[in-house]
PDB file of C-alpha atoms in Angstrom:
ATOM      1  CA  UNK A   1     124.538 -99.126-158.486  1.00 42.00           C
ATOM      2  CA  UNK A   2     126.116-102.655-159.561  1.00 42.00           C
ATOM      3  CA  UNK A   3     122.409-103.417-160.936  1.00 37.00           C
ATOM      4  CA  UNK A   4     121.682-100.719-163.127  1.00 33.00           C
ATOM      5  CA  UNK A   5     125.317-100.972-164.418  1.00 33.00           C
ATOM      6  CA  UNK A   6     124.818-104.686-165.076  1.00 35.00           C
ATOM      7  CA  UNK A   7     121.651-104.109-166.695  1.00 32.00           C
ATOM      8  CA  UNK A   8     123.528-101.114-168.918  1.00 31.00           C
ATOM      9  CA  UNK A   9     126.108-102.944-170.211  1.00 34.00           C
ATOM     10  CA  UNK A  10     123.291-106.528-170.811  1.00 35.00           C
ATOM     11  CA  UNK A  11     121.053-103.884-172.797  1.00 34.00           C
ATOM     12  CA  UNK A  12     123.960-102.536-174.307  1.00 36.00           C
ATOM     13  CA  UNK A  13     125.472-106.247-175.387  1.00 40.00           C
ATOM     14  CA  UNK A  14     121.959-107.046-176.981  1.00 39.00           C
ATOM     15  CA  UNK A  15     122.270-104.422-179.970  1.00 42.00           C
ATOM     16  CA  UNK A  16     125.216-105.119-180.639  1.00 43.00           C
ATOM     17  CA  UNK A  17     124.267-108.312-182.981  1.00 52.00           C
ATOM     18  CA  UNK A  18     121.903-107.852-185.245  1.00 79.00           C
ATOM     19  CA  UNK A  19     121.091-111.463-186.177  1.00 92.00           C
ATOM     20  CA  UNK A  20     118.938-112.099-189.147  1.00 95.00           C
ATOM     21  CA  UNK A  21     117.735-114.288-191.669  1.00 97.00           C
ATOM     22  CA  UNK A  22     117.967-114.562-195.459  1.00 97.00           C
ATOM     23  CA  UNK A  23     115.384-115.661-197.371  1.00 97.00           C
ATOM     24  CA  UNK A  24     114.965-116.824-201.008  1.00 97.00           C
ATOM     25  CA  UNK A  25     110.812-115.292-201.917  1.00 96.00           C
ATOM     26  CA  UNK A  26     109.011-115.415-205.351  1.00 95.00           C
ATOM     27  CA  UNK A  27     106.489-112.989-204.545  1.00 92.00           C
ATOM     28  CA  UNK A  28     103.406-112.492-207.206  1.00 91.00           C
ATOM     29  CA  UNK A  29     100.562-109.757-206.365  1.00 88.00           C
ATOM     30  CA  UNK A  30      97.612-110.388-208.554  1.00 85.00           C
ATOM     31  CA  UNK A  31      94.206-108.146-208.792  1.00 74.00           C
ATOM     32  CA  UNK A  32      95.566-105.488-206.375  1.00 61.00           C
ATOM     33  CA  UNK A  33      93.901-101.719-206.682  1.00 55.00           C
ATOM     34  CA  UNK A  34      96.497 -99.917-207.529  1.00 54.00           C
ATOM     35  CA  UNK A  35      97.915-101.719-210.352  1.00 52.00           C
ATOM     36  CA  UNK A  36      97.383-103.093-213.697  1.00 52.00           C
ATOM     37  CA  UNK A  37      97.878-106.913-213.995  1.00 55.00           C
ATOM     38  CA  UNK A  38     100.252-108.339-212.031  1.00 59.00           C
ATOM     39  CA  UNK A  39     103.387-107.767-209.803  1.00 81.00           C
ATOM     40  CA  UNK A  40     106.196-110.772-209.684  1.00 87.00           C
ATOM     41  CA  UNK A  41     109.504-110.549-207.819  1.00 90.00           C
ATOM     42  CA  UNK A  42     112.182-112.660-206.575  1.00 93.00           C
ATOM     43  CA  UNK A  43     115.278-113.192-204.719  1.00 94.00           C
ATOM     44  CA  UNK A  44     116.402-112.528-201.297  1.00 95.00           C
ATOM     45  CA  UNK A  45     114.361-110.440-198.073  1.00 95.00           C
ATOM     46  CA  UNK A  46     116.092-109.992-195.288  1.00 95.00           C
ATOM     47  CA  UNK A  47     113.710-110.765-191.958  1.00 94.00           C
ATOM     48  CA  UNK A  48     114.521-111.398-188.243  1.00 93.00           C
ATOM     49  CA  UNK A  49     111.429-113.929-188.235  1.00 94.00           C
ATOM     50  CA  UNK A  50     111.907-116.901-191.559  1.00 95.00           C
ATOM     51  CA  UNK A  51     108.443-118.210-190.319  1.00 96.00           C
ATOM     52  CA  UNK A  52     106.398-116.630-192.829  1.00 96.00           C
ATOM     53  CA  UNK A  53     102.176-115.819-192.227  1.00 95.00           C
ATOM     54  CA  UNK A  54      99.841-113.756-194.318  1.00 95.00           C
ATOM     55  CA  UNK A  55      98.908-111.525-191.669  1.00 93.00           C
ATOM     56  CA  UNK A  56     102.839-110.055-191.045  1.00 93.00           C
ATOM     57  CA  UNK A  57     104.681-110.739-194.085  1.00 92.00           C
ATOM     58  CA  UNK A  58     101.397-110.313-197.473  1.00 89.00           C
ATOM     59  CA  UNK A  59     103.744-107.290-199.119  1.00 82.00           C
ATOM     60  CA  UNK A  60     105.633-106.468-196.409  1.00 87.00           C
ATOM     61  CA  UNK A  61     109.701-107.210-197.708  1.00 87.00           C
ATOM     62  CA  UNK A  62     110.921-105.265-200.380  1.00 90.00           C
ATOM     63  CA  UNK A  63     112.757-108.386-202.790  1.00 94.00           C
ATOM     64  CA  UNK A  64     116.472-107.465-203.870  1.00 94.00           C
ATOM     65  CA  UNK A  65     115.868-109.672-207.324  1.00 94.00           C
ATOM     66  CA  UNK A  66     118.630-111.811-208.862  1.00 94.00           C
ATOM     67  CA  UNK A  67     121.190-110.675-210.949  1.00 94.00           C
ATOM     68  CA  UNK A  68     124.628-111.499-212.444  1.00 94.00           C
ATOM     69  CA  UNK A  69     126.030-108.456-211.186  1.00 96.00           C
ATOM     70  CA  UNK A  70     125.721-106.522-207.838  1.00 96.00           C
ATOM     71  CA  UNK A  71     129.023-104.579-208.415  1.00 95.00           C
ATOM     72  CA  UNK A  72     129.307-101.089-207.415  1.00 94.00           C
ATOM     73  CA  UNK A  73     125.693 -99.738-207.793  1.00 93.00           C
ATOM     74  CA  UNK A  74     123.850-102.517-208.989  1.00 96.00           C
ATOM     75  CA  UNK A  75     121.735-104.142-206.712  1.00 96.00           C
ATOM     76  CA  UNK A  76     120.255-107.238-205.832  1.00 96.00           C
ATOM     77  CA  UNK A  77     121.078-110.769-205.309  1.00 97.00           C
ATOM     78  CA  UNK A  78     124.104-112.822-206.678  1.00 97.00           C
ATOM     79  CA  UNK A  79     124.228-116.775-206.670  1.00 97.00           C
ATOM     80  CA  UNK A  80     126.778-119.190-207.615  1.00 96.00           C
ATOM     81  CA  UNK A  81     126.203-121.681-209.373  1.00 94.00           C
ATOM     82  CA  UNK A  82     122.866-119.817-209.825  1.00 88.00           C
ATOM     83  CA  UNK A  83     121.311-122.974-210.739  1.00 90.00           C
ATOM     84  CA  UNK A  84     117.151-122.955-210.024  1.00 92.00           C
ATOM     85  CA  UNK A  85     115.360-125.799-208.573  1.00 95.00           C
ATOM     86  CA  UNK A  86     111.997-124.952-208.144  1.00 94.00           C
ATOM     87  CA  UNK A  87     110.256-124.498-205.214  1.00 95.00           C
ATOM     88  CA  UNK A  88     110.811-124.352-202.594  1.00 95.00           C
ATOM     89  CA  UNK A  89     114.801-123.642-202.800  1.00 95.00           C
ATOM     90  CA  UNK A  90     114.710-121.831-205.873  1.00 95.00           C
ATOM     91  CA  UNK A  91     118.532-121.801-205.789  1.00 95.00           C
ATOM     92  CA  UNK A  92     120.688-124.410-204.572  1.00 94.00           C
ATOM     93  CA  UNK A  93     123.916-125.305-203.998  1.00 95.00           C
ATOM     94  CA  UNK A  94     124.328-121.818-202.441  1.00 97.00           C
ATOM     95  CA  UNK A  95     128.517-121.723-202.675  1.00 97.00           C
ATOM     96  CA  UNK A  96     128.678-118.135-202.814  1.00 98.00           C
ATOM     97  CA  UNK A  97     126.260-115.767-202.752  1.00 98.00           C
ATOM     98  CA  UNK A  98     126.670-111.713-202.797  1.00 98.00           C
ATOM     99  CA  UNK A  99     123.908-109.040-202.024  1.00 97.00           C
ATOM    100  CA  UNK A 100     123.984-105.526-202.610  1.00 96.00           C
ATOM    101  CA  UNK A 101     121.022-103.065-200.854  1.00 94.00           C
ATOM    102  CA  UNK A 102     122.784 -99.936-201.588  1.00 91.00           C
ATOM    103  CA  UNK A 103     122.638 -97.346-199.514  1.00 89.00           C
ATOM    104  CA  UNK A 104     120.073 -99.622-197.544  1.00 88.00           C
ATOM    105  CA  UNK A 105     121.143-101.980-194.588  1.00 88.00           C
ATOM    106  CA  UNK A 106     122.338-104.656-194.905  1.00 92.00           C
ATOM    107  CA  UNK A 107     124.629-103.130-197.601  1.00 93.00           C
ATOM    108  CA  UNK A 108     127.335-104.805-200.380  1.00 97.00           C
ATOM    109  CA  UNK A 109     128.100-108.171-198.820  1.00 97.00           C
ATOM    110  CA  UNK A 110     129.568-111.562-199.993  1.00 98.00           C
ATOM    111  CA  UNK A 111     129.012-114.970-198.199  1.00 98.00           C
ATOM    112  CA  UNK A 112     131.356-117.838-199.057  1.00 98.00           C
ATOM    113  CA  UNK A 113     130.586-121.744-198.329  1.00 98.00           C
ATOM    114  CA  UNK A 114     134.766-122.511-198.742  1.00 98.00           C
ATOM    115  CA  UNK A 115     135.024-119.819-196.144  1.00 97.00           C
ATOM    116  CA  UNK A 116     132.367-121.578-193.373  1.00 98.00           C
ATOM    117  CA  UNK A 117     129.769-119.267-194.786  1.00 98.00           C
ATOM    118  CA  UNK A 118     131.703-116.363-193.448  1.00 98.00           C
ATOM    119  CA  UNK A 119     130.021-112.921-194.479  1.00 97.00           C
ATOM    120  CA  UNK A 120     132.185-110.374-195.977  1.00 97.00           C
ATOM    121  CA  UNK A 121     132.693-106.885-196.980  1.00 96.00           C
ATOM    122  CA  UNK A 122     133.505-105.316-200.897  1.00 96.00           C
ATOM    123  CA  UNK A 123     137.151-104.514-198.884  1.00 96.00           C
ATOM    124  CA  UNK A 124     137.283-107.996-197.638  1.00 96.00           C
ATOM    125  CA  UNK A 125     136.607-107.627-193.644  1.00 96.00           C
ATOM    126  CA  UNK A 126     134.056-110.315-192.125  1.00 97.00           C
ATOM    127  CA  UNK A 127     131.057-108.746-190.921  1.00 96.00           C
ATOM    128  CA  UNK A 128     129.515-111.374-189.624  1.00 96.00           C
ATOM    129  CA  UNK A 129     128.948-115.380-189.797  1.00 98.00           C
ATOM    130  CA  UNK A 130     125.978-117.147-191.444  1.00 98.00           C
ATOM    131  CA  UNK A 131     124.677-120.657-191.309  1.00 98.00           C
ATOM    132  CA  UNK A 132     123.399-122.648-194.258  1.00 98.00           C
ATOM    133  CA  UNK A 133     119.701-123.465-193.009  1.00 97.00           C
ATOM    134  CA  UNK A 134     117.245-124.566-195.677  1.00 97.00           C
ATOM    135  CA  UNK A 135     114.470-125.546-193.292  1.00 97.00           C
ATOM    136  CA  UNK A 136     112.212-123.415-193.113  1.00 97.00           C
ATOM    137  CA  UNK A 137     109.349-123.412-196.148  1.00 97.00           C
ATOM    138  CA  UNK A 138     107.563-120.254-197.134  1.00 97.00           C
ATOM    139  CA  UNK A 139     104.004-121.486-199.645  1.00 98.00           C
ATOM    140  CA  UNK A 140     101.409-118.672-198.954  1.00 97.00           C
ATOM    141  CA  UNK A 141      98.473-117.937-200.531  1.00 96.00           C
ATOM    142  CA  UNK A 142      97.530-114.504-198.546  1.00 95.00           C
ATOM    143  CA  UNK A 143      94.574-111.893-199.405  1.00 92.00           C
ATOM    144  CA  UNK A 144      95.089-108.028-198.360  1.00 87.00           C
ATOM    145  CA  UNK A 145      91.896-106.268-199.660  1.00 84.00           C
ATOM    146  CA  UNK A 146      91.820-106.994-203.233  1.00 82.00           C
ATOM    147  CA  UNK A 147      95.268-108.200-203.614  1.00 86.00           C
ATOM    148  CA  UNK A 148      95.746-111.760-204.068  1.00 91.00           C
ATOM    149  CA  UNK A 149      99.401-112.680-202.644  1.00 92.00           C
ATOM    150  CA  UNK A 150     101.061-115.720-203.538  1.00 95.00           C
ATOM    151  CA  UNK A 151     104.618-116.047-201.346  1.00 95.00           C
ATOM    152  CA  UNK A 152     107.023-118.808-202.286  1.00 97.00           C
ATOM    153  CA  UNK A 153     110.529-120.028-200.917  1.00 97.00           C
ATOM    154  CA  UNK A 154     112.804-120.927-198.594  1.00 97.00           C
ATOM    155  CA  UNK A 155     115.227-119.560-195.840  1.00 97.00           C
ATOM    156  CA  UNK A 156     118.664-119.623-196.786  1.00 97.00           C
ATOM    157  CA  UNK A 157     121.035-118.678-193.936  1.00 98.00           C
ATOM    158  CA  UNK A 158     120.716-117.199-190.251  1.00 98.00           C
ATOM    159  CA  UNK A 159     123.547-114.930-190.022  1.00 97.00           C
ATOM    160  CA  UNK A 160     124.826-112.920-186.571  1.00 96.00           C
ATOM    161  CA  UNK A 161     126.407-109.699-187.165  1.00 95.00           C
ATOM    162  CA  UNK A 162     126.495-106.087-185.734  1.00 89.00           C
ATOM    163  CA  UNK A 163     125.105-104.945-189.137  1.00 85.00           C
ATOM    164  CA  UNK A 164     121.409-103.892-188.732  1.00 78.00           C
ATOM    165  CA  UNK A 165     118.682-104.322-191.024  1.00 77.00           C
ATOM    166  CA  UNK A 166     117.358-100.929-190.450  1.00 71.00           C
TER     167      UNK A 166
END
């Protein structure tokens, strides 16, 4: 009985945090089937893995682009200073930076380098705690059929929470 409560309450613990990673992605599709031309995007995925390959991630991540405003129902990504430096940060220094996915997960959330990268909510809570990591690189050059998929970037933070990306 002390087992299978024990092994309740571990399997129980483990869903509780939801970590994740944030990654910065310029995403181009060229020559796919469906479409005319090409497709570019970037800004920020969310993924629990920031080791990009071709065979997972080739059009995988929907990209919340950037923006200069992710109030209300505007959505996307938010960086201050906002400054780009190319590949493979993109955007750097990263002293606050806000994301808004809607009605999608992870939500309307703020994270704040004067505030130890603390994650917060449009009323102000902390809903979780990131960690400036830069490290890993993402420079792809994928094929999915006809598609041509060219993945750029960087992660940005690992971040623990109970907020789930699905």
């Amino acid at each position: 009985m002390k087992t299978s409560v024990i092994l309740f309450a571990v399997a129980a613990a483990s869903g509780v945090v939801a970590d994740f990673w944030i990654s910065y992605l310029q995403n181009s599709v060229l020559n796919g089937p469906l479409i005319a031309g090409n497709r570019y995007s970037e800004g920020a995925v969310f993924v629990k893995d920031p080791e990009f390959n071709c065979d997972r991630d080739a059009g995988s991540y929907f990209v919340w682009g950037n923006t200069d405003d992710v109030s209300g129902d505007k959505a996307g990504l938010r960086t201050v200073p906002g400054k780009n430096v190319g590949f493979p940060l993109f955007r750097d220094p990263l002293d606050v930076v806000e994301f808004n996915t809607g009605h999608n997960k992870p939500g309307h959330h703020t994270i704040y380098k004067d505030r130890g990268y603390a994650m917060v909510d449009v009323a102000g809570n902390k809903t979780g705690q990131c960690q400036l990591n830069r490290s890993f690189v993402i420079n792809l050059d994928c094929y999915r059929g006809d598609e041509h998929i060219i993945m750029k970037g960087s992660s940005m933070f690992f971040c623990q929470s109970d907020i789930s990306l699905h």
